[in-house]
Amino acid sequence: MRKGAGITLDRKKLQETGLTLLITVIALLAALLVGALVIWAFGSNPIEAYGALWQGAFGTGVAFTVTLGKAVPVMLTGLAVAVAFKCSVFNIGAEGQLLMGAMAAALVGAYVHLPMALHLPLTILASMAAGMAWSFFPAILKRRGNVSVVISTIMFNYIAQYLVQYLILGPFKGPGESPATATIDATAQLPDLLPKPYVLNLGFVLALAAVAGTYVLLNRTSRGYEMRAVGLNASAARVNGIDVNQNMFLALLISGALAGLAGGIEVTGSLNKIVNNFSANYGFNGIPVALMAHNNPFAIIFTALLIGAMRSGSAMMQSSAGISKNMIDVIQGLIIVFLCAENVIRYYVKNRAGGKQHA
Amino acid sequence: MLNTISYLLSATLRMGTPIAYTALGGMTSERSGVNNIGLEGIMTASAFGAVVGSYLFQNAWMGILFAILIGVAISAVHSLVCITWGGTQGVSSMALVLLSTGISGVGLKALFNQQGNSPEVPSLPATTPLQGIPVVGDFLSKQSPFVYLLLLCLLATWFLFRHTRLGLRLITVGENPRAAETAGLSVHKLRYFGVLYSGVMGGLGGAMLSIGSMNMFQEGMVAGRGYLALGAVTMGRWNTWGVFGSAMFFGFFSALQLYLQSIQVPIPTEFIQMIPYLATVVVLAATADKGSAGIAGAGKPYTKYVRQR
């Protein structure tokens, strides 16, 4: 009897996973379809454009490693958004937190001199601390002053942007003409995983470790349980003695640390310094990454690869199909729009299943 | 001294007007029960739309019309997602932002074969017929017609909520959709009106940026003003005059930033440019009311697809 109950439960869980996957695939296909119409409406050939996008992302072995590399920052910002989301906090400030993390890594990497075994971990930790510090302000403003997290995190994005710009052009401008910081020490650079010309560094492994860590935090600790409880139903959580505000506060701090790590890996892994305006929306890309994965850490690996592929293929799409790189923003927006049809799809699936049972 | 005051006043109007338009729209949408964090996106797309209209017809007024149409189109997506499908409102809003930045970038390349900014187009920088007025005529004529149009929109919005049945119904579906439906009102239709109204207003706000205070579209030109508008709605406590005042208050900080840059104070430009954003956070922290929950029904979907709690 008990065994039977277990099996039905598993089947239910499997059905639920299948449905979630179906919703994501439908949203992706619908977005690509409408995206094709947009490309066509602006006078380009959609098949050519998507072909170039694919070719640019997966066409060669080197291109594939670039795609993997581009997936790293969005995987981390995706995790950042997902952790906060699980606790009902909408962190759209990952962009600013990433910038501050990158800045901290660039400074510690260039101005602290230590052997690699200490320098590299210190640089990475500094980026996480800076990202966390940047999310601390919105978090404390929410907790103490009831200021909307959406508005304050966005404002701190702009403040971070100007602050980093000031630091790059002013006190920490590196040698040479270009607006950039000094190159970080070799002891602070992430080692490559593959020989040249492939471009893949240890950052990819760190990102996977962050995925595992986030999973453990959310699903295997009591703190994670509390956070998810707040996200599912804040009133129920409160009645059961969970400190809702404290959990939201912590979720935002963890989210900031993950976004900061994304910046730190960009600097220690590929850029080795900060150039002005380097981030190009990695923070905002974390939102579709998290949403497509339904905030599941392991699913984020795949959705991040998808967005990473779009980012790495977009240049070729622009050069050979003549449609602007910005097209991938349109596609991401459309993906989110169609993901929002989740309730509609669930409604019809459930009603059909229900109808069958009655018949 | 008089020059400084005149400069600041004029700059406050110029910087505050787009925020005020957008905030009036955001307020109407929120009162009807749909949060619209995506105002930034509506402004971006319609700032671009305004340039396209103005370019195609070589007439800035056609630009305004285009901007409104684009604003309505973008907010229609938000309505469909949030009202009909019952999607999460904050999430849909971020889709609007991505869609709008994407579309304007793609459009720039496809229509003008340019990146970053559009060519110069006819714009509406001044209201010359007002020049004849004694004493203040010079000052008044230097303001964009958008500033005067805002006055009309302000009165219209105030009248809508203060004196019309429609306004009262909008408030009802925002506060308690179930009661409103029981009383025979169509929650969906009224909410669609609220959100599309924010599209019209956001469209005007975006148009003011590209063809009111400038004569071209630049990527990133909205620079968070949609979010400032959102802040103004909260700070103004969903009241027409309060929202207008708050928007102008934020406009003042942007004006102050411009002024400090123009007199070359010995502070790095980047810190001066932070002022509007920092001020917003500080002001919201100072005025946020811990007890107030805002509009009771806002943010919650009301459709058969989502179980009502």
XYZ file of C-alpha atoms in Angstrom:
668
model
C 0.000 0.000 0.000
C 2.662 2.401 1.078
C 4.821 1.377 -1.867
C 1.971 2.021 -4.275
C 1.440 5.489 -2.855
C 5.121 6.189 -3.391
C 4.920 5.245 -7.026
C 1.910 7.435 -7.790
C 3.688 10.304 -6.097
C 6.737 9.774 -8.291
C 4.612 9.598 -11.401
C 2.940 12.852 -10.410
C 6.325 14.457 -9.925
C 7.457 13.162 -13.301
C 4.322 14.511 -14.956
C 4.912 17.875 -13.334
C 8.525 17.956 -14.588
C 7.361 16.992 -18.064
C 4.738 19.718 -18.085
C 7.250 22.324 -16.942
C 9.626 21.244 -19.689
C 6.808 21.350 -22.236
C 5.891 24.904 -21.210
C 9.505 26.019 -21.616
C 9.849 24.374 -25.027
C 6.556 25.863 -26.236
C 7.649 29.319 -25.075
C 11.019 28.969 -26.790
C 9.516 27.805 -30.080
C 6.807 30.476 -30.040
C 9.453 33.132 -29.346
C 11.623 31.933 -32.225
C 8.588 31.897 -34.513
C 7.458 35.416 -33.634
C 11.105 36.460 -33.715
C 11.281 35.154 -37.287
C 8.299 37.341 -38.178
C 10.068 40.348 -36.666
C 13.240 39.612 -38.654
C 11.150 39.238 -41.799
C 9.244 42.454 -41.082
C 12.532 44.351 -40.822
C 13.547 43.053 -44.230
C 15.966 40.221 -43.435
C 15.718 36.507 -44.066
C 14.823 34.676 -40.825
C 16.254 31.326 -41.916
C 19.516 32.966 -42.871
C 19.584 34.877 -39.586
C 18.905 31.862 -37.391
C 21.344 29.819 -39.460
C 24.076 32.378 -38.857
C 23.164 32.507 -35.161
C 23.553 28.724 -34.927
C 26.739 28.744 -36.974
C 28.216 31.499 -34.817
C 27.407 29.648 -31.619
C 28.118 26.025 -32.511
C 29.737 26.088 -35.978
C 33.263 25.236 -34.862
C 34.915 23.743 -31.809
C 36.330 27.116 -30.870
C 32.920 28.763 -31.285
C 31.451 26.141 -28.998
C 33.973 26.922 -26.264
C 33.152 30.616 -26.683
C 29.492 29.732 -26.160
C 30.371 27.818 -23.007
C 32.360 30.798 -21.805
C 29.526 33.238 -22.524
C 27.183 30.967 -20.594
C 29.228 31.409 -17.397
C 28.225 34.976 -16.421
C 24.560 34.460 -17.325
C 24.533 31.153 -15.442
C 25.638 33.013 -12.318
C 23.342 35.999 -12.757
C 20.574 33.504 -13.552
C 21.286 31.770 -10.243
C 21.312 35.152 -8.548
C 17.879 36.021 -9.901
C 16.558 32.524 -9.144
C 17.668 32.471 -5.486
C 15.969 35.792 -4.880
C 12.894 34.714 -6.822
C 12.555 31.540 -4.766
C 12.079 33.853 -1.808
C 9.710 36.246 -3.613
C 12.349 38.939 -4.148
C 12.722 40.336 -7.641
C 16.386 41.336 -7.937
C 16.804 43.313 -11.132
C 20.012 44.754 -9.758
C 22.271 41.868 -10.793
C 23.843 44.156 -13.374
C 25.114 46.593 -10.745
C 26.166 43.834 -8.364
C 28.094 42.192 -11.196
C 29.834 45.488 -11.982
C 30.887 45.990 -8.387
C 32.115 42.388 -8.177
C 34.165 42.885 -11.322
C 35.580 46.142 -9.957
C 36.625 44.509 -6.681
C 38.280 41.633 -8.547
C 40.134 44.027 -10.820
C 41.463 45.985 -7.837
C 42.447 43.004 -5.690
C 43.894 41.284 -8.758
C 46.074 44.217 -9.741
C 47.034 45.859 -6.458
C 47.450 42.912 -4.056
C 50.435 40.675 -4.660
C 50.363 37.133 -3.306
C 51.159 33.614 -4.463
C 48.426 32.168 -6.687
C 47.085 29.723 -4.086
C 46.060 32.749 -2.007
C 45.671 35.481 -4.593
C 43.139 33.794 -6.869
C 40.739 32.710 -4.078
C 41.076 36.119 -2.451
C 40.222 37.879 -5.710
C 37.186 35.670 -6.268
C 36.016 36.155 -2.680
C 36.462 39.903 -3.012
C 34.140 39.929 -6.020
C 31.487 38.016 -4.101
C 31.830 40.315 -1.105
C 31.499 43.399 -3.301
C 28.408 42.034 -5.041
C 26.909 41.220 -1.679
C 27.749 44.652 -0.326
C 26.022 46.261 -3.300
C 22.862 44.262 -2.684
C 23.047 45.101 1.017
C 21.742 48.652 0.458
C 18.510 47.650 -1.320
C 18.136 44.782 1.148
C 18.396 46.985 4.225
C 16.196 49.655 2.624
C 13.540 47.000 2.065
C 13.856 45.612 5.553
C 13.967 48.880 7.472
C 12.218 51.329 5.180
C 9.891 49.188 3.043
C 11.426 50.581 -0.158
C 10.521 48.588 -3.278
C 13.408 46.262 -4.157
C 12.670 46.668 -7.853
C 13.167 50.416 -7.780
C 16.152 50.472 -5.440
C 18.072 47.683 -7.190
C 17.566 49.442 -10.518
C 18.766 52.742 -9.067
C 21.842 51.019 -7.666
C 22.566 49.672 -11.148
C 22.937 53.232 -12.405
C 24.906 54.305 -9.356
C 27.285 51.352 -9.822
C 27.678 52.176 -13.486
C 28.769 55.744 -12.731
C 30.920 54.715 -9.786
C 32.803 52.129 -11.836
C 33.151 54.584 -14.691
C 34.669 57.096 -12.279
C 37.089 54.545 -10.841
C 38.183 53.347 -14.281
C 38.706 56.820 -15.719
C 39.976 58.370 -12.504
C 41.962 56.931 -9.617
C 42.472 53.417 -10.976
C 43.053 54.123 -14.631
C 45.707 51.729 -15.887
C 48.676 52.545 -18.092
C 47.971 53.348 -21.727
C 45.359 55.365 -23.569
C 42.336 53.126 -23.241
C 39.811 53.696 -20.432
C 40.612 50.557 -18.447
C 42.160 49.427 -15.173
C 45.633 47.883 -14.986
C 45.904 44.208 -15.987
C 45.605 41.893 -13.003
C 48.570 39.773 -11.880
C 49.027 36.355 -13.482
C 48.544 34.916 -9.989
C 44.952 36.172 -10.009
C 44.009 34.776 -13.411
C 41.875 31.658 -13.745
C 43.816 28.886 -15.503
C 42.625 27.656 -18.904
C 40.978 24.264 -19.127
C 41.796 23.658 -22.784
C 44.867 24.532 -24.883
C 44.618 27.443 -27.323
C 42.888 28.234 -29.668
C 40.040 26.948 -27.467
C 38.868 29.476 -24.938
C 37.572 27.891 -21.786
C 38.788 28.576 -18.280
C 38.215 27.323 -14.794
C 35.333 29.808 -14.466
C 33.060 27.283 -16.129
C 33.782 24.770 -13.378
C 33.279 27.435 -10.713
C 29.896 28.271 -12.224
C 28.875 24.604 -12.135
C 30.019 24.468 -8.507
C 27.863 27.516 -7.791
C 24.903 25.686 -9.326
C 25.476 22.717 -7.033
C 25.998 25.003 -4.051
C 22.778 26.873 -4.749
C 20.893 23.608 -5.086
C 22.208 22.393 -1.743
C 21.400 25.697 -0.069
C 17.835 25.790 -1.377
C 16.919 22.128 -1.082
C 19.115 20.626 1.600
C 19.329 23.260 4.344
C 16.736 24.575 6.726
C 17.531 28.130 5.649
C 16.738 27.167 2.065
C 13.528 25.537 3.210
C 12.496 28.748 4.960
C 13.311 30.823 1.898
C 11.238 28.598 -0.352
C 8.408 28.651 2.149
C 8.412 32.451 2.047
C 8.377 32.322 -1.732
C 5.488 29.886 -1.910
C 3.246 31.621 0.586
C 4.565 34.395 2.780
C 1.514 34.520 5.069
C 1.625 30.778 5.697
C 5.354 30.999 6.377
C 4.811 33.853 8.839
C 2.098 31.952 10.683
C 4.531 29.058 11.019
C 7.080 31.245 12.745
C 9.372 31.995 9.812
C 10.861 35.492 9.787
C 9.774 36.587 6.309
C 11.720 39.836 6.213
C 14.918 38.235 7.439
C 14.738 35.542 4.771
C 14.105 38.047 2.001
C 17.020 40.088 3.279
C 19.342 37.069 3.204
C 18.087 35.932 -0.199
C 18.985 39.307 -1.667
C 22.466 39.186 -0.100
C 23.136 35.707 -1.501
C 21.797 36.859 -4.838
C 24.208 39.795 -4.798
C 27.157 37.528 -3.977
C 26.357 35.283 -6.951
C 26.064 38.247 -9.303
C 29.345 39.614 -7.907
C 30.968 36.250 -8.594
C 29.838 36.552 -12.209
C 31.769 39.814 -12.449
C 34.770 38.337 -10.666
C 34.973 35.409 -13.086
C 34.683 37.726 -16.080
C 37.677 39.690 -14.810
C 39.862 36.811 -13.592
C 38.861 34.499 -16.423
C 38.739 36.408 -19.670
C 39.064 40.199 -19.441
C 41.882 40.451 -16.866
C 40.913 44.102 -16.381
C 37.812 46.263 -16.597
C 37.158 48.274 -19.705
C 34.417 50.866 -19.725
C 30.927 49.406 -20.421
C 32.176 45.823 -20.514
C 29.136 44.123 -19.073
C 26.559 44.562 -21.847
C 23.564 43.364 -19.857
C 24.829 40.103 -18.382
C 22.826 41.048 -15.324
C 19.561 41.508 -17.192
C 20.098 38.308 -19.175
C 19.960 36.473 -15.870
C 16.220 37.138 -15.736
C 15.225 35.043 -18.797
C 17.791 32.428 -17.755
C 16.155 32.015 -14.350
C 12.601 32.198 -15.668
C 13.103 29.627 -18.414
C 14.600 27.278 -15.831
C 11.637 27.889 -13.509
C 14.293 28.845 -10.939
C 15.667 25.298 -10.829
C 19.471 25.530 -10.351
C 20.308 22.511 -12.542
C 17.992 23.633 -15.331
C 19.825 26.959 -15.259
C 22.907 25.231 -16.709
C 20.938 24.559 -19.885
C 19.060 27.841 -20.141
C 22.324 29.715 -19.558
C 23.891 27.742 -22.418
C 20.983 28.771 -24.611
C 21.368 32.462 -23.820
C 25.163 32.111 -24.001
C 24.774 30.616 -27.470
C 22.594 33.521 -28.558
C 25.159 35.980 -27.254
C 28.066 34.292 -28.968
C 26.213 33.759 -32.243
C 24.687 37.228 -32.483
C 27.796 38.839 -33.963
C 27.780 36.460 -36.904
C 24.037 36.967 -37.309
C 24.619 40.705 -37.573
C 27.516 40.459 -40.027
C 26.102 37.833 -42.387
C 22.311 38.255 -42.175
C 22.334 42.017 -41.658
C 19.988 42.035 -38.676
C 21.141 43.885 -35.568
C 22.642 41.970 -32.633
C 19.814 43.442 -30.576
C 17.532 40.839 -32.126
C 18.558 38.467 -29.334
C 17.047 40.906 -26.818
C 13.790 40.747 -28.759
C 13.881 36.940 -28.697
C 14.590 36.921 -24.950
C 11.714 39.329 -24.357
C 9.415 37.107 -26.399
C 10.537 34.019 -24.471
C 9.528 35.722 -21.234
C 6.195 36.808 -22.713
C 5.325 33.276 -23.768
C 6.562 31.774 -20.504
C 3.890 33.929 -18.887
C 1.273 31.813 -20.667
C 2.147 29.064 -18.191
C -1.127 29.429 -16.294
C -3.137 29.121 -19.503
C -1.348 25.958 -20.593
C -1.646 24.411 -17.129
C -5.349 25.255 -17.029
C -6.099 23.396 -20.254
C -3.853 20.441 -19.452
C -5.497 20.061 -16.048
C -9.016 20.440 -17.388
C -8.423 17.897 -20.115
C -7.012 15.419 -17.601
C -9.924 16.120 -15.254
C -12.457 15.636 -18.027
C -10.999 12.247 -18.896
C -11.273 11.085 -15.307
C -14.941 11.989 -15.165
C -15.648 10.232 -18.441
C 20.539 84.733 -9.593
C 17.484 85.234 -11.762
C 19.311 83.440 -14.535
C 20.028 80.485 -12.287
C 16.399 80.253 -11.195
C 15.159 80.504 -14.747
C 17.680 77.850 -15.841
C 16.715 75.478 -13.056
C 12.986 76.006 -13.575
C 13.237 75.470 -17.277
C 15.470 72.398 -16.862
C 13.175 70.977 -14.192
C 10.228 71.257 -16.572
C 12.239 69.683 -19.352
C 13.534 66.795 -17.243
C 10.379 66.355 -15.167
C 7.822 66.353 -17.976
C 8.683 62.945 -19.471
C 8.730 61.429 -15.986
C 5.393 63.064 -15.184
C 3.649 61.772 -18.314
C 4.878 58.264 -17.680
C 4.082 58.414 -13.984
C 0.481 59.504 -14.684
C 0.114 56.460 -16.914
C 1.755 54.184 -14.369
C -0.565 55.518 -11.695
C -3.662 54.782 -13.782
C -2.461 51.267 -14.533
C -1.687 50.574 -10.878
C -4.998 52.015 -9.708
C -6.768 49.575 -12.000
C -4.764 46.752 -10.414
C -1.918 46.117 -12.835
C 1.616 47.047 -11.811
C 3.739 48.167 -14.703
C 7.441 48.037 -13.928
C 8.007 48.040 -17.682
C 7.339 51.760 -18.149
C 11.017 52.065 -19.009
C 10.416 49.773 -21.973
C 7.351 51.688 -23.127
C 9.370 54.917 -23.026
C 12.278 53.383 -24.940
C 10.143 51.948 -27.719
C 8.081 55.096 -28.121
C 11.110 57.390 -28.018
C 12.257 55.382 -31.020
C 8.768 55.331 -32.555
C 8.593 59.121 -32.300
C 11.792 59.467 -34.295
C 10.540 57.040 -36.938
C 7.235 58.911 -37.338
C 8.929 62.261 -37.410
C 11.468 60.987 -39.956
C 8.953 59.338 -42.295
C 6.597 62.320 -42.456
C 9.188 65.015 -41.716
C 6.680 66.228 -39.160
C 7.217 66.041 -35.407
C 3.483 65.811 -34.658
C 3.329 62.592 -36.655
C 6.181 61.486 -34.419
C 3.959 61.977 -31.384
C 1.226 59.940 -33.022
C 3.671 57.126 -33.794
C 5.006 57.204 -30.256
C 1.510 56.844 -28.835
C 0.735 53.941 -31.169
C 3.944 52.163 -30.208
C 3.314 52.831 -26.520
C -0.164 51.334 -26.841
C 1.192 48.330 -28.755
C 3.808 47.574 -26.105
C 1.344 48.009 -23.268
C -1.103 45.763 -25.147
C 1.444 42.965 -24.776
C 1.552 43.674 -21.047
C -2.258 43.647 -20.874
C -2.528 40.367 -22.710
C 0.070 38.718 -20.497
C -1.021 40.130 -17.152
C -4.777 40.528 -17.525
C -5.844 37.756 -19.880
C -3.168 35.151 -19.164
C -2.652 36.013 -15.500
C 1.141 36.104 -15.807
C 3.378 37.596 -13.130
C 3.292 41.344 -13.621
C 6.896 42.088 -12.688
C 8.127 39.378 -15.006
C 6.070 40.592 -17.940
C 7.403 44.087 -17.308
C 10.970 42.906 -17.755
C 9.921 41.312 -21.029
C 8.695 44.743 -22.151
C 12.068 46.270 -21.344
C 13.984 43.594 -23.283
C 11.541 43.722 -26.204
C 11.715 47.488 -26.433
C 15.484 47.846 -26.259
C 15.736 45.014 -28.758
C 13.202 46.401 -31.208
C 14.680 49.890 -31.154
C 18.185 48.498 -31.750
C 16.994 46.280 -34.594
C 14.961 49.169 -36.022
C 17.913 51.571 -35.904
C 19.969 49.199 -38.027
C 17.155 48.180 -40.378
C 15.642 51.632 -40.999
C 18.615 53.987 -40.703
C 21.503 51.503 -41.011
C 22.982 53.117 -37.924
C 24.073 51.906 -34.522
C 23.765 53.794 -31.255
C 21.705 56.719 -32.505
C 19.336 57.808 -35.251
C 19.814 60.667 -37.714
C 18.411 64.070 -36.759
C 14.679 64.471 -37.291
C 12.168 67.337 -36.990
C 11.496 68.062 -33.316
C 9.373 70.285 -31.072
C 11.826 72.207 -28.902
C 9.865 75.443 -28.467
C 6.360 76.900 -28.473
C 6.850 80.047 -30.566
C 3.198 81.323 -30.570
C 3.607 82.203 -26.884
C 6.369 84.699 -27.621
C 3.941 87.614 -27.770
C 2.967 87.422 -24.092
C 4.559 90.265 -22.103
C 7.267 89.619 -19.456
C 7.028 85.807 -19.328
C 6.529 85.244 -23.067
C 10.207 84.644 -23.671
C 10.392 82.002 -20.943
C 7.120 80.321 -21.943
C 7.963 80.158 -25.618
C 11.242 78.397 -24.872
C 9.403 75.406 -23.399
C 8.507 72.472 -25.599
C 4.815 72.022 -26.537
C 5.100 68.748 -24.612
C 5.125 70.784 -21.408
C 1.766 72.357 -22.257
C 0.350 69.079 -23.478
C 1.255 67.648 -20.078
C -0.994 70.231 -18.470
C -3.902 68.888 -20.519
C -3.094 65.282 -19.638
C -2.784 66.218 -16.007
C -6.217 67.805 -15.972
C -7.694 64.930 -17.948
C -6.278 62.344 -15.538
C -7.434 64.332 -12.527
C -10.904 64.706 -14.027
C -11.011 61.005 -14.884
C -10.481 59.919 -11.307
C -12.278 62.764 -9.575
C -15.393 63.257 -11.643
C -16.160 60.321 -13.885
C -17.874 56.997 -13.415
C -15.069 55.333 -15.386
C -12.496 56.600 -12.897
C -14.461 55.288 -9.967
C -14.813 51.924 -11.666
C -11.078 51.771 -12.356
C -10.423 52.319 -8.665
C -12.942 49.615 -7.771
C -11.392 46.926 -9.974
C -8.035 47.858 -8.552
C -9.082 47.616 -4.947
C -11.433 44.653 -5.105
C -11.892 42.959 -8.465
C -14.233 40.301 -7.144
C -16.647 42.844 -5.698
C -16.438 44.841 -8.907
C -17.308 41.807 -10.990
C -20.184 40.950 -8.686
C -21.477 44.456 -9.271
C -21.465 43.749 -12.993
C -18.266 45.482 -14.047
C -15.886 43.891 -16.512
C -12.614 43.637 -14.615
C -10.692 42.758 -17.748
C -12.008 45.604 -19.900
C -11.366 48.191 -17.202
C -7.866 46.890 -16.531
C -7.117 46.879 -20.243
C -8.121 50.540 -20.259
C -5.807 51.267 -17.335
C -2.793 49.574 -18.903
C -3.372 50.992 -22.389
C -3.693 54.453 -20.835
C -0.210 53.933 -19.411
C 0.863 53.101 -22.961
C -0.470 56.411 -24.272
C 1.151 58.374 -21.457
C 4.427 56.441 -21.603
C 4.362 57.050 -25.347
C 4.160 60.798 -24.797
C 6.897 60.599 -22.173
C 9.176 58.710 -24.537
C 8.402 61.067 -27.422
C 9.302 64.073 -25.275
C 12.759 62.567 -24.708
C 13.582 61.974 -28.361
C 11.741 64.761 -30.213
C 10.968 67.197 -27.377
C 14.216 67.814 -25.576
C 16.362 66.355 -28.364
C 16.011 65.684 -32.068
C 17.159 62.079 -32.310
C 17.018 58.689 -30.653
C 20.029 57.398 -28.743
C 20.349 53.928 -27.282
C 20.003 54.082 -23.514
C 18.576 57.614 -23.647
C 15.716 56.761 -21.284
C 18.363 56.024 -18.642
C 16.052 54.773 -15.909
C 13.396 57.502 -16.198
C 10.725 54.819 -16.449
C 11.800 53.586 -13.045
C 11.925 57.129 -11.687
C 8.307 57.426 -12.852
C 7.512 54.256 -10.952
C 9.074 55.802 -7.872
C 7.018 58.952 -8.417
C 3.807 56.895 -8.432
C 4.658 55.393 -5.038
C 5.871 58.661 -3.598
C 2.816 60.523 -4.885
C 0.561 57.991 -3.179
C -1.429 57.233 -6.342
C -2.872 60.741 -6.330
C -2.751 62.774 -9.557
C -1.257 65.915 -8.021
C 1.016 63.987 -5.703
C 2.362 61.948 -8.581
C 2.854 65.043 -10.705
C 4.671 66.800 -7.868
C 6.910 63.819 -7.222
C 7.785 63.526 -10.904
C 8.770 67.192 -10.995
C 10.732 66.674 -7.783
C 12.772 63.965 -9.527
C 12.980 66.247 -12.543
C 14.511 68.882 -10.304
C 17.361 66.581 -9.293
C 18.107 65.892 -12.944
C 18.043 69.647 -13.552
C 20.360 70.191 -10.616
C 22.731 67.645 -12.105
C 22.747 69.521 -15.417
C 23.249 72.833 -13.642
C 26.162 71.592 -11.533
C 27.803 70.225 -14.661
C 27.311 73.508 -16.491
C 28.944 75.621 -13.782
C 31.781 73.081 -13.539
C 31.815 72.411 -9.819
C 34.979 70.581 -8.749
C 33.202 67.255 -8.254
C 33.788 64.412 -10.734
C 31.007 64.342 -13.339
C 30.168 60.751 -12.527
C 29.149 61.683 -8.989
C 26.981 64.514 -10.245
C 25.347 62.161 -12.710
C 24.450 59.850 -9.824
C 22.360 62.550 -8.144
C 18.918 61.714 -9.627
C 19.289 58.012 -8.818
C 20.674 58.528 -5.324
C 18.038 61.148 -4.607
C 15.300 58.733 -5.649
C 16.515 56.056 -3.272
C 16.924 58.521 -0.414
C 13.561 60.162 -1.008
C 11.746 56.839 -1.274
C 13.413 55.633 1.910
C 12.396 58.829 3.672
C 8.795 58.845 2.469
C 8.023 55.119 2.364
C 5.165 54.290 4.648
C 5.650 51.015 6.446
C 1.974 50.438 7.001
C 0.644 51.362 3.584
C 0.096 48.515 1.189
C -0.852 50.735 -1.744
C -3.576 49.446 -4.058
C -5.154 46.349 -2.537
C -5.661 44.370 -5.723
C -2.551 45.522 -7.571
C -0.125 42.835 -8.637
C -2.628 40.020 -8.319
C -3.986 38.428 -11.479
C -7.741 38.020 -11.806
C -8.500 35.385 -14.420
C -9.963 31.917 -14.587
C -6.480 30.569 -15.303
C -5.213 31.431 -11.834
C -6.820 30.172 -8.650
C -8.021 33.118 -6.586
C -6.847 33.294 -3.006
